[in-house]
Amino acid sequence: MLCAAAALVWLKTERRWSGALYCIQQPGTLWNGLAPLPTGFSPECPPSSTYRQEVRSGQSRVESYRAEGWQPKALLDVLKSKGYGQTTDDPISPGNYAAFLEGPSGTVQYVASLEGTQTVTTLSGRP
């Protein structure tokens, strides 16, 4: 019985790393439970095997969210309301925006890119 329970826990853990949402530890939240995910945003994870390995090994954290329209700063207020201070404000080029924030769990890089008619916002940093 103990072996079966251990096997189920292992299977559940391993399934996370092979799934499309491997980077989302707490579904329905932003930045691993910092705040509820705002309406209209869907989670996704970078398909890069390098990102997947870095997240799995605990070297980095990355979360991505997709929303309709060009909303480059839509998630900034959520982070700021939870104690993150914005240290940069970089409209890189049309359809690309970046910022760095400092907060309770360290530095977060915030990047928003326009893909077709949707904004993909990626948060990354150290776990």
Coordinates of N, CA, C and O in Angstrom, one line a residue:
M1 N 0.8 -1.2 0.0 CA 0.0 0.0 0.0 C 0.9 1.3 0.0 O 0.6 2.2 -0.7
L2 N 1.9 1.3 0.8 CA 2.8 2.4 0.9 C 3.5 2.7 -0.5 O 3.7 3.8 -0.9
C3 N 3.9 1.6 -1.1 CA 4.6 1.7 -2.4 C 3.6 2.3 -3.5 O 4.0 3.1 -4.3
A4 N 2.3 1.9 -3.4 CA 1.4 2.4 -4.4 C 1.1 3.9 -4.2 O 1.1 4.6 -5.1
A5 N 1.1 4.3 -2.9 CA 0.9 5.7 -2.6 C 2.1 6.5 -3.1 O 2.0 7.6 -3.7
A6 N 3.3 6.0 -2.8 CA 4.5 6.7 -3.3 C 4.6 6.7 -4.8 O 5.0 7.8 -5.4
A7 N 4.1 5.7 -5.5 CA 4.1 5.7 -6.9 C 3.2 6.7 -7.5 O 3.5 7.4 -8.5
L8 N 2.0 6.9 -6.8 CA 1.0 7.9 -7.3 C 1.6 9.3 -7.1 O 1.4 10.2 -8.0
V9 N 2.2 9.6 -6.0 CA 2.9 10.9 -5.7 C 3.9 11.2 -6.8 O 4.0 12.3 -7.4
W10 N 4.8 10.2 -7.0 CA 5.8 10.3 -8.0 C 5.2 10.6 -9.4 O 5.7 11.5 -10.1
L11 N 4.2 9.9 -9.8 CA 3.6 10.0 -11.1 C 3.0 11.4 -11.2 O 3.1 12.1 -12.3
K12 N 2.3 11.9 -10.2 CA 1.7 13.2 -10.3 C 2.8 14.3 -10.4 O 2.7 15.2 -11.2
T13 N 3.9 14.2 -9.7 CA 5.0 15.1 -9.8 C 5.6 15.1 -11.2 O 5.9 16.1 -11.8
E14 N 5.9 13.9 -11.7 CA 6.5 13.8 -13.0 C 5.6 14.3 -14.2 O 6.1 14.8 -15.1
R15 N 4.3 14.1 -14.0 CA 3.4 14.5 -15.0 C 3.4 16.0 -15.2 O 3.3 16.6 -16.3
R16 N 3.7 16.8 -14.1 CA 3.8 18.2 -14.2 C 4.9 18.6 -15.1 O 4.7 19.5 -16.0
W17 N 6.0 18.0 -15.0 CA 7.2 18.3 -15.9 C 7.0 18.0 -17.3 O 7.7 18.6 -18.2
S18 N 6.2 17.1 -17.6 CA 6.0 16.7 -19.1 C 4.8 17.5 -19.7 O 4.6 17.4 -20.9
G19 N 4.0 18.1 -18.8 CA 2.8 18.8 -19.3 C 3.1 20.2 -19.9 O 4.2 20.8 -19.6
A20 N 2.1 20.8 -20.6 CA 2.3 22.1 -21.2 C 2.4 23.2 -20.2 O 2.9 24.2 -20.4
L21 N 1.8 23.0 -19.0 CA 1.8 24.0 -17.9 C 2.7 23.7 -16.8 O 2.5 23.9 -15.6
Y22 N 3.9 23.2 -17.2 CA 4.9 22.7 -16.2 C 5.4 23.9 -15.3 O 5.8 23.7 -14.2
C23 N 5.3 25.1 -15.8 CA 5.8 26.3 -15.0 C 4.8 26.8 -14.0 O 5.2 27.7 -13.2
I24 N 3.6 26.4 -14.1 CA 2.5 27.0 -13.2 C 2.4 26.1 -12.0 O 1.8 25.0 -12.1
Q25 N 2.9 26.5 -10.9 CA 2.8 25.7 -9.6 C 1.5 25.8 -9.0 O 1.0 24.8 -8.4
Q26 N 0.8 27.0 -9.0 CA -0.5 27.1 -8.4 C -1.4 27.7 -9.4 O -1.5 28.9 -9.6
P27 N -2.2 26.8 -10.1 CA -3.1 27.2 -11.1 C -4.1 28.3 -10.6 O -4.5 28.2 -9.4
G28 N -4.4 29.2 -11.4 CA -5.4 30.2 -11.1 C -4.8 31.4 -10.3 O -5.5 32.3 -9.9
T29 N -3.4 31.4 -10.2 CA -2.8 32.5 -9.5 C -1.6 33.1 -10.4 O -1.2 32.4 -11.3
L30 N -1.2 34.2 -10.0 CA -0.1 34.9 -10.6 C 1.1 34.8 -9.7 O 1.0 34.9 -8.5
W31 N 2.3 34.5 -10.3 CA 3.6 34.4 -9.7 C 3.5 33.5 -8.4 O 3.8 33.9 -7.3
N32 N 3.1 32.3 -8.7 CA 3.1 31.2 -7.7 C 2.3 31.5 -6.5 O 2.8 31.4 -5.3
G33 N 1.1 32.0 -6.7 CA 0.2 32.2 -5.5 C 0.2 33.6 -5.0 O -0.5 33.9 -4.0
L34 N 0.9 34.5 -5.6 CA 1.0 35.9 -5.1 C -0.4 36.6 -5.1 O -0.7 37.3 -4.1
A35 N -1.1 36.3 -6.1 CA -2.5 36.9 -6.3 C -3.3 36.1 -7.2 O -2.7 35.4 -8.0
P36 N -4.6 36.2 -7.1 CA -5.5 35.5 -8.1 C -5.1 36.0 -9.5 O -4.9 37.2 -9.7
L37 N -5.2 35.1 -10.5 CA -5.0 35.5 -11.9 C -6.1 36.4 -12.4 O -7.3 36.0 -12.2
P38 N -5.9 37.6 -12.9 CA -6.9 38.4 -13.4 C -7.8 37.8 -14.5 O -7.2 37.0 -15.3
T39 N -9.0 38.1 -14.5 CA -9.9 37.6 -15.5 C -9.4 38.0 -16.9 O -8.9 39.1 -17.1
G40 N -9.5 37.1 -17.8 CA -9.1 37.3 -19.2 C -7.7 36.8 -19.5 O -7.2 36.9 -20.7
F41 N -7.0 36.4 -18.5 CA -5.6 35.9 -18.7 C -5.6 34.4 -18.6 O -6.1 33.8 -17.7
S42 N -4.9 33.8 -19.6 CA -4.7 32.3 -19.6 C -3.3 32.0 -19.4 O -2.4 32.5 -20.1
P43 N -3.0 31.0 -18.5 CA -1.6 30.6 -18.3 C -1.0 29.8 -19.4 O -1.8 29.1 -20.1
E44 N 0.3 29.9 -19.6 CA 1.0 29.0 -20.6 C 2.4 29.0 -20.1 O 2.8 29.9 -19.3
C45 N 3.2 28.1 -20.7 CA 4.6 28.0 -20.3 C 5.4 28.1 -21.6 O 5.0 27.5 -22.6
P46 N 6.6 28.6 -21.5 CA 7.5 28.6 -22.7 C 7.8 27.2 -23.1 O 8.0 26.3 -22.3
P47 N 7.7 26.9 -24.4 CA 8.0 25.5 -24.9 C 9.5 25.1 -24.8 O 9.8 24.0 -25.1
S48 N 10.3 26.0 -24.5 CA 11.8 25.8 -24.5 C 12.2 24.7 -23.5 O 11.8 24.7 -22.4
S49 N 12.9 23.7 -24.0 CA 13.4 22.7 -23.1 C 14.4 23.3 -22.1 O 14.5 22.8 -21.0
T50 N 15.1 24.3 -22.4 CA 16.0 25.0 -21.5 C 15.2 25.6 -20.3 O 15.6 25.4 -19.2
Y51 N 14.2 26.3 -20.6 CA 13.3 26.9 -19.5 C 12.8 25.7 -18.7 O 12.8 25.8 -17.4
R52 N 12.3 24.7 -19.3 CA 11.7 23.5 -18.6 C 12.7 23.0 -17.6 O 12.4 22.7 -16.4
Q53 N 14.0 22.8 -18.1 CA 15.0 22.2 -17.2 C 15.4 23.2 -16.1 O 15.6 22.8 -14.9
E54 N 15.5 24.5 -16.4 CA 15.8 25.5 -15.3 C 14.7 25.6 -14.2 O 15.1 25.7 -13.1
V55 N 13.5 25.5 -14.7 CA 12.4 25.5 -13.7 C 12.4 24.2 -12.9 O 12.3 24.3 -11.6
R56 N 12.6 23.1 -13.5 CA 12.6 21.8 -12.8 C 13.7 21.7 -11.8 O 13.5 21.2 -10.7
S57 N 14.9 22.2 -12.2 CA 16.0 22.2 -11.3 C 16.0 23.2 -10.2 O 16.8 23.2 -9.3
G58 N 15.1 24.2 -10.3 CA 15.0 25.2 -9.2 C 15.9 26.4 -9.5 O 16.0 27.3 -8.6
Q59 N 16.5 26.5 -10.7 CA 17.4 27.6 -11.0 C 16.6 28.9 -11.3 O 17.1 30.0 -11.1
S60 N 15.4 28.7 -11.8 CA 14.6 29.9 -12.2 C 13.1 29.6 -12.1 O 12.7 28.4 -12.0
R61 N 12.3 30.6 -12.1 CA 10.9 30.5 -12.2 C 10.4 31.3 -13.4 O 11.0 32.4 -13.6
V62 N 9.5 30.8 -14.1 CA 9.0 31.5 -15.3 C 7.5 31.2 -15.4 O 7.1 30.1 -15.1
E63 N 6.7 32.2 -15.6 CA 5.2 32.0 -15.9 C 4.8 33.0 -17.0 O 5.3 34.1 -17.1
S64 N 4.0 32.5 -17.9 CA 3.5 33.3 -19.0 C 2.0 33.3 -19.0 O 1.3 32.3 -18.6
Y65 N 1.4 34.4 -19.4 CA 0.0 34.6 -19.5 C -0.4 35.3 -20.8 O 0.3 36.2 -21.2
R66 N -1.5 34.8 -21.4 CA -2.0 35.4 -22.7 C -3.3 36.0 -22.5 O -4.2 35.5 -21.7
A67 N -3.5 37.2 -23.1 CA -4.8 37.9 -23.1 C -5.0 38.6 -24.4 O -4.1 38.9 -25.2
E68 N -6.3 38.8 -24.7 CA -6.7 39.5 -25.9 C -6.3 41.0 -25.9 O -6.3 41.6 -24.8
G69 N -5.9 41.5 -27.0 CA -5.5 42.9 -27.2 C -4.1 43.2 -26.7 O -3.4 42.3 -26.2
W70 N -3.7 44.4 -26.9 CA -2.4 44.9 -26.5 C -2.5 45.5 -25.1 O -3.0 46.6 -24.9
Q71 N -2.1 44.7 -24.1 CA -2.2 45.1 -22.7 C -0.8 44.9 -22.0 O -0.6 44.1 -21.2
P72 N 0.2 45.7 -22.4 CA 1.5 45.5 -22.0 C 1.8 45.6 -20.5 O 2.7 45.0 -19.9
K73 N 1.0 46.5 -19.8 CA 1.2 46.7 -18.4 C 0.1 46.2 -17.5 O 0.0 46.5 -16.3
A74 N -0.7 45.3 -18.0 CA -1.9 44.9 -17.3 C -1.6 44.2 -16.0 O -2.4 44.3 -15.1
L75 N -0.5 43.4 -15.9 CA -0.2 42.7 -14.7 C 0.7 43.4 -13.8 O 0.9 43.0 -12.6
L76 N 1.2 44.6 -14.2 CA 2.1 45.4 -13.3 C 1.4 45.8 -12.0 O 2.0 45.7 -10.9
D77 N 0.2 46.3 -12.1 CA -0.5 46.8 -10.9 C -0.8 45.7 -9.9 O -0.7 45.9 -8.7
V78 N -1.0 44.4 -10.4 CA -1.2 43.3 -9.5 C 0.1 43.1 -8.7 O 0.1 43.0 -7.5
L79 N 1.2 43.1 -9.4 CA 2.5 42.9 -8.7 C 2.8 44.0 -7.7 O 3.3 43.8 -6.6
K80 N 2.6 45.2 -8.2 CA 2.8 46.4 -7.3 C 2.0 46.4 -6.1 O 2.4 46.7 -5.0
S81 N 0.7 45.9 -6.2 CA -0.2 45.9 -5.0 C 0.3 44.8 -4.0 O -0.1 44.8 -2.9
K82 N 1.2 43.9 -4.4 CA 1.7 42.9 -3.6 C 3.1 43.1 -3.1 O 3.8 42.2 -2.7
G83 N 3.5 44.4 -3.2 CA 4.8 44.7 -2.6 C 6.0 44.8 -3.6 O 7.1 45.0 -3.2
Y84 N 5.7 44.7 -4.9 CA 6.8 44.8 -5.8 C 6.9 46.3 -6.3 O 5.9 46.9 -6.6
G85 N 8.1 46.8 -6.3 CA 8.4 48.1 -6.8 C 9.0 48.1 -8.2 O 10.0 47.3 -8.4
Q86 N 8.5 48.8 -9.1 CA 9.0 48.9 -10.5 C 10.3 49.7 -10.6 O 10.3 50.8 -10.2
T87 N 11.3 49.1 -11.1 CA 12.6 49.8 -11.1 C 13.0 50.2 -12.6 O 13.8 51.1 -12.7
T88 N 12.3 49.7 -13.6 CA 12.6 50.1 -15.0 C 11.2 50.1 -15.7 O 10.3 49.5 -15.3
D89 N 11.2 50.9 -16.8 CA 10.0 51.0 -17.6 C 10.5 51.2 -19.0 O 10.9 52.3 -19.4
D90 N 10.5 50.1 -19.8 CA 11.2 50.1 -21.1 C 10.3 49.6 -22.2 O 10.2 48.4 -22.5
P91 N 9.6 50.6 -22.9 CA 8.9 50.3 -24.1 C 10.0 50.0 -25.2 O 10.5 50.9 -25.8
I92 N 10.3 48.8 -25.4 CA 11.5 48.4 -26.3 C 11.2 48.8 -27.7 O 12.1 49.4 -28.4
S93 N 10.1 48.4 -28.2 CA 9.7 48.7 -29.6 C 8.2 48.5 -29.7 O 7.6 48.0 -28.8
P94 N 7.6 48.9 -30.8 CA 6.1 48.7 -30.9 C 5.8 47.2 -30.7 O 6.5 46.3 -31.4
G95 N 5.0 46.8 -29.8 CA 4.6 45.5 -29.6 C 5.5 44.7 -28.6 O 5.4 43.5 -28.4
N96 N 6.4 45.5 -27.9 CA 7.4 44.8 -27.0 C 7.6 45.8 -25.8 O 7.9 46.9 -26.0
Y97 N 7.4 45.3 -24.6 CA 7.6 46.1 -23.4 C 8.3 45.3 -22.4 O 8.1 44.0 -22.2
A98 N 9.2 45.9 -21.6 CA 9.9 45.2 -20.5 C 10.0 46.1 -19.3 O 10.0 47.3 -19.4
A99 N 10.1 45.4 -18.1 CA 10.3 46.1 -16.9 C 10.9 45.2 -15.9 O 10.8 43.9 -16.0
F100 N 11.6 45.7 -14.9 CA 12.1 44.9 -13.8 C 11.4 45.4 -12.5 O 11.1 46.6 -12.4
L101 N 11.1 44.5 -11.6 CA 10.5 44.8 -10.4 C 11.3 44.2 -9.3 O 11.8 43.1 -9.4
E102 N 11.3 44.9 -8.1 CA 12.0 44.3 -6.9 C 10.9 44.1 -5.9 O 10.0 45.0 -5.7
G103 N 10.9 43.0 -5.2 CA 9.9 42.7 -4.3 C 10.2 41.7 -3.2 O 11.4 41.3 -3.1
P104 N 9.2 41.2 -2.6 CA 9.4 40.3 -1.4 C 10.2 39.0 -1.8 O 11.0 38.5 -1.0
S105 N 10.1 38.5 -3.0 CA 10.9 37.3 -3.4 C 12.0 37.6 -4.3 O 12.5 36.7 -5.0
G106 N 12.4 38.9 -4.4 CA 13.6 39.2 -5.3 C 13.2 40.0 -6.5 O 12.1 40.6 -6.6
T107 N 14.0 39.8 -7.5 CA 13.8 40.6 -8.8 C 12.9 39.7 -9.8 O 13.1 38.5 -9.9
V108 N 12.0 40.4 -10.4 CA 11.2 39.8 -11.4 C 11.3 40.6 -12.7 O 11.3 41.8 -12.7
Q109 N 11.6 39.9 -13.8 CA 11.7 40.5 -15.1 C 10.3 40.3 -15.7 O 9.7 39.2 -15.7
Y110 N 9.7 41.4 -16.2 CA 8.4 41.4 -16.8 C 8.5 41.8 -18.3 O 9.1 42.8 -18.6
V111 N 8.1 40.9 -19.1 CA 8.2 41.2 -20.6 C 6.8 40.9 -21.2 O 6.2 39.8 -21.0
A112 N 6.3 41.9 -22.0 CA 5.1 41.7 -22.7 C 5.4 41.9 -24.2 O 6.1 42.8 -24.6
S113 N 4.8 40.9 -25.0 CA 5.0 40.9 -26.4 C 3.7 40.8 -27.1 O 2.8 39.9 -26.7
L114 N 3.5 41.5 -28.2 CA 2.3 41.4 -29.0 C 2.4 40.2 -30.0 O 3.4 40.2 -30.8
E115 N 1.6 39.2 -29.9 CA 1.6 38.1 -30.8 C 0.2 38.1 -31.5 O -0.8 37.7 -30.9
G116 N 0.2 38.6 -32.8 CA -1.1 38.8 -33.5 C -1.9 39.8 -32.8 O -1.5 40.9 -32.7
T117 N -3.1 39.4 -32.3 CA -4.0 40.3 -31.6 C -3.9 40.0 -30.1 O -4.8 40.5 -29.3
Q118 N -2.9 39.3 -29.6 CA -2.9 39.0 -28.2 C -1.6 39.4 -27.5 O -0.5 39.4 -28.2
T119 N -1.7 39.7 -26.2 CA -0.5 40.0 -25.5 C 0.0 38.8 -24.7 O -0.9 38.1 -24.0
V120 N 1.3 38.5 -24.8 CA 1.8 37.4 -24.0 C 2.8 38.1 -23.0 O 3.7 38.7 -23.4
T121 N 2.5 38.0 -21.7 CA 3.3 38.5 -20.6 C 4.0 37.4 -19.9 O 3.4 36.5 -19.5
T122 N 5.3 37.6 -19.9 CA 6.1 36.5 -19.2 C 6.8 37.2 -18.0 O 7.4 38.2 -18.1
L123 N 6.7 36.5 -16.9 CA 7.4 36.9 -15.6 C 8.5 35.8 -15.4 O 8.2 34.6 -15.5
S124 N 9.7 36.3 -15.1 CA 10.7 35.4 -14.8 C 11.6 35.9 -13.6 O 11.7 37.1 -13.4
G125 N 12.3 35.0 -12.9 CA 13.2 35.4 -11.8 C 13.6 34.1 -11.1 O 13.4 33.0 -11.6
R126 N 14.2 34.3 -10.0 CA 14.7 33.2 -9.1 C 13.5 32.7 -8.2 O 12.7 33.5 -7.8
P127 N 13.5 31.4 -8.0 CA 12.4 30.9 -7.1 C 12.6 31.4 -5.7 O 13.6 31.8 -5.3

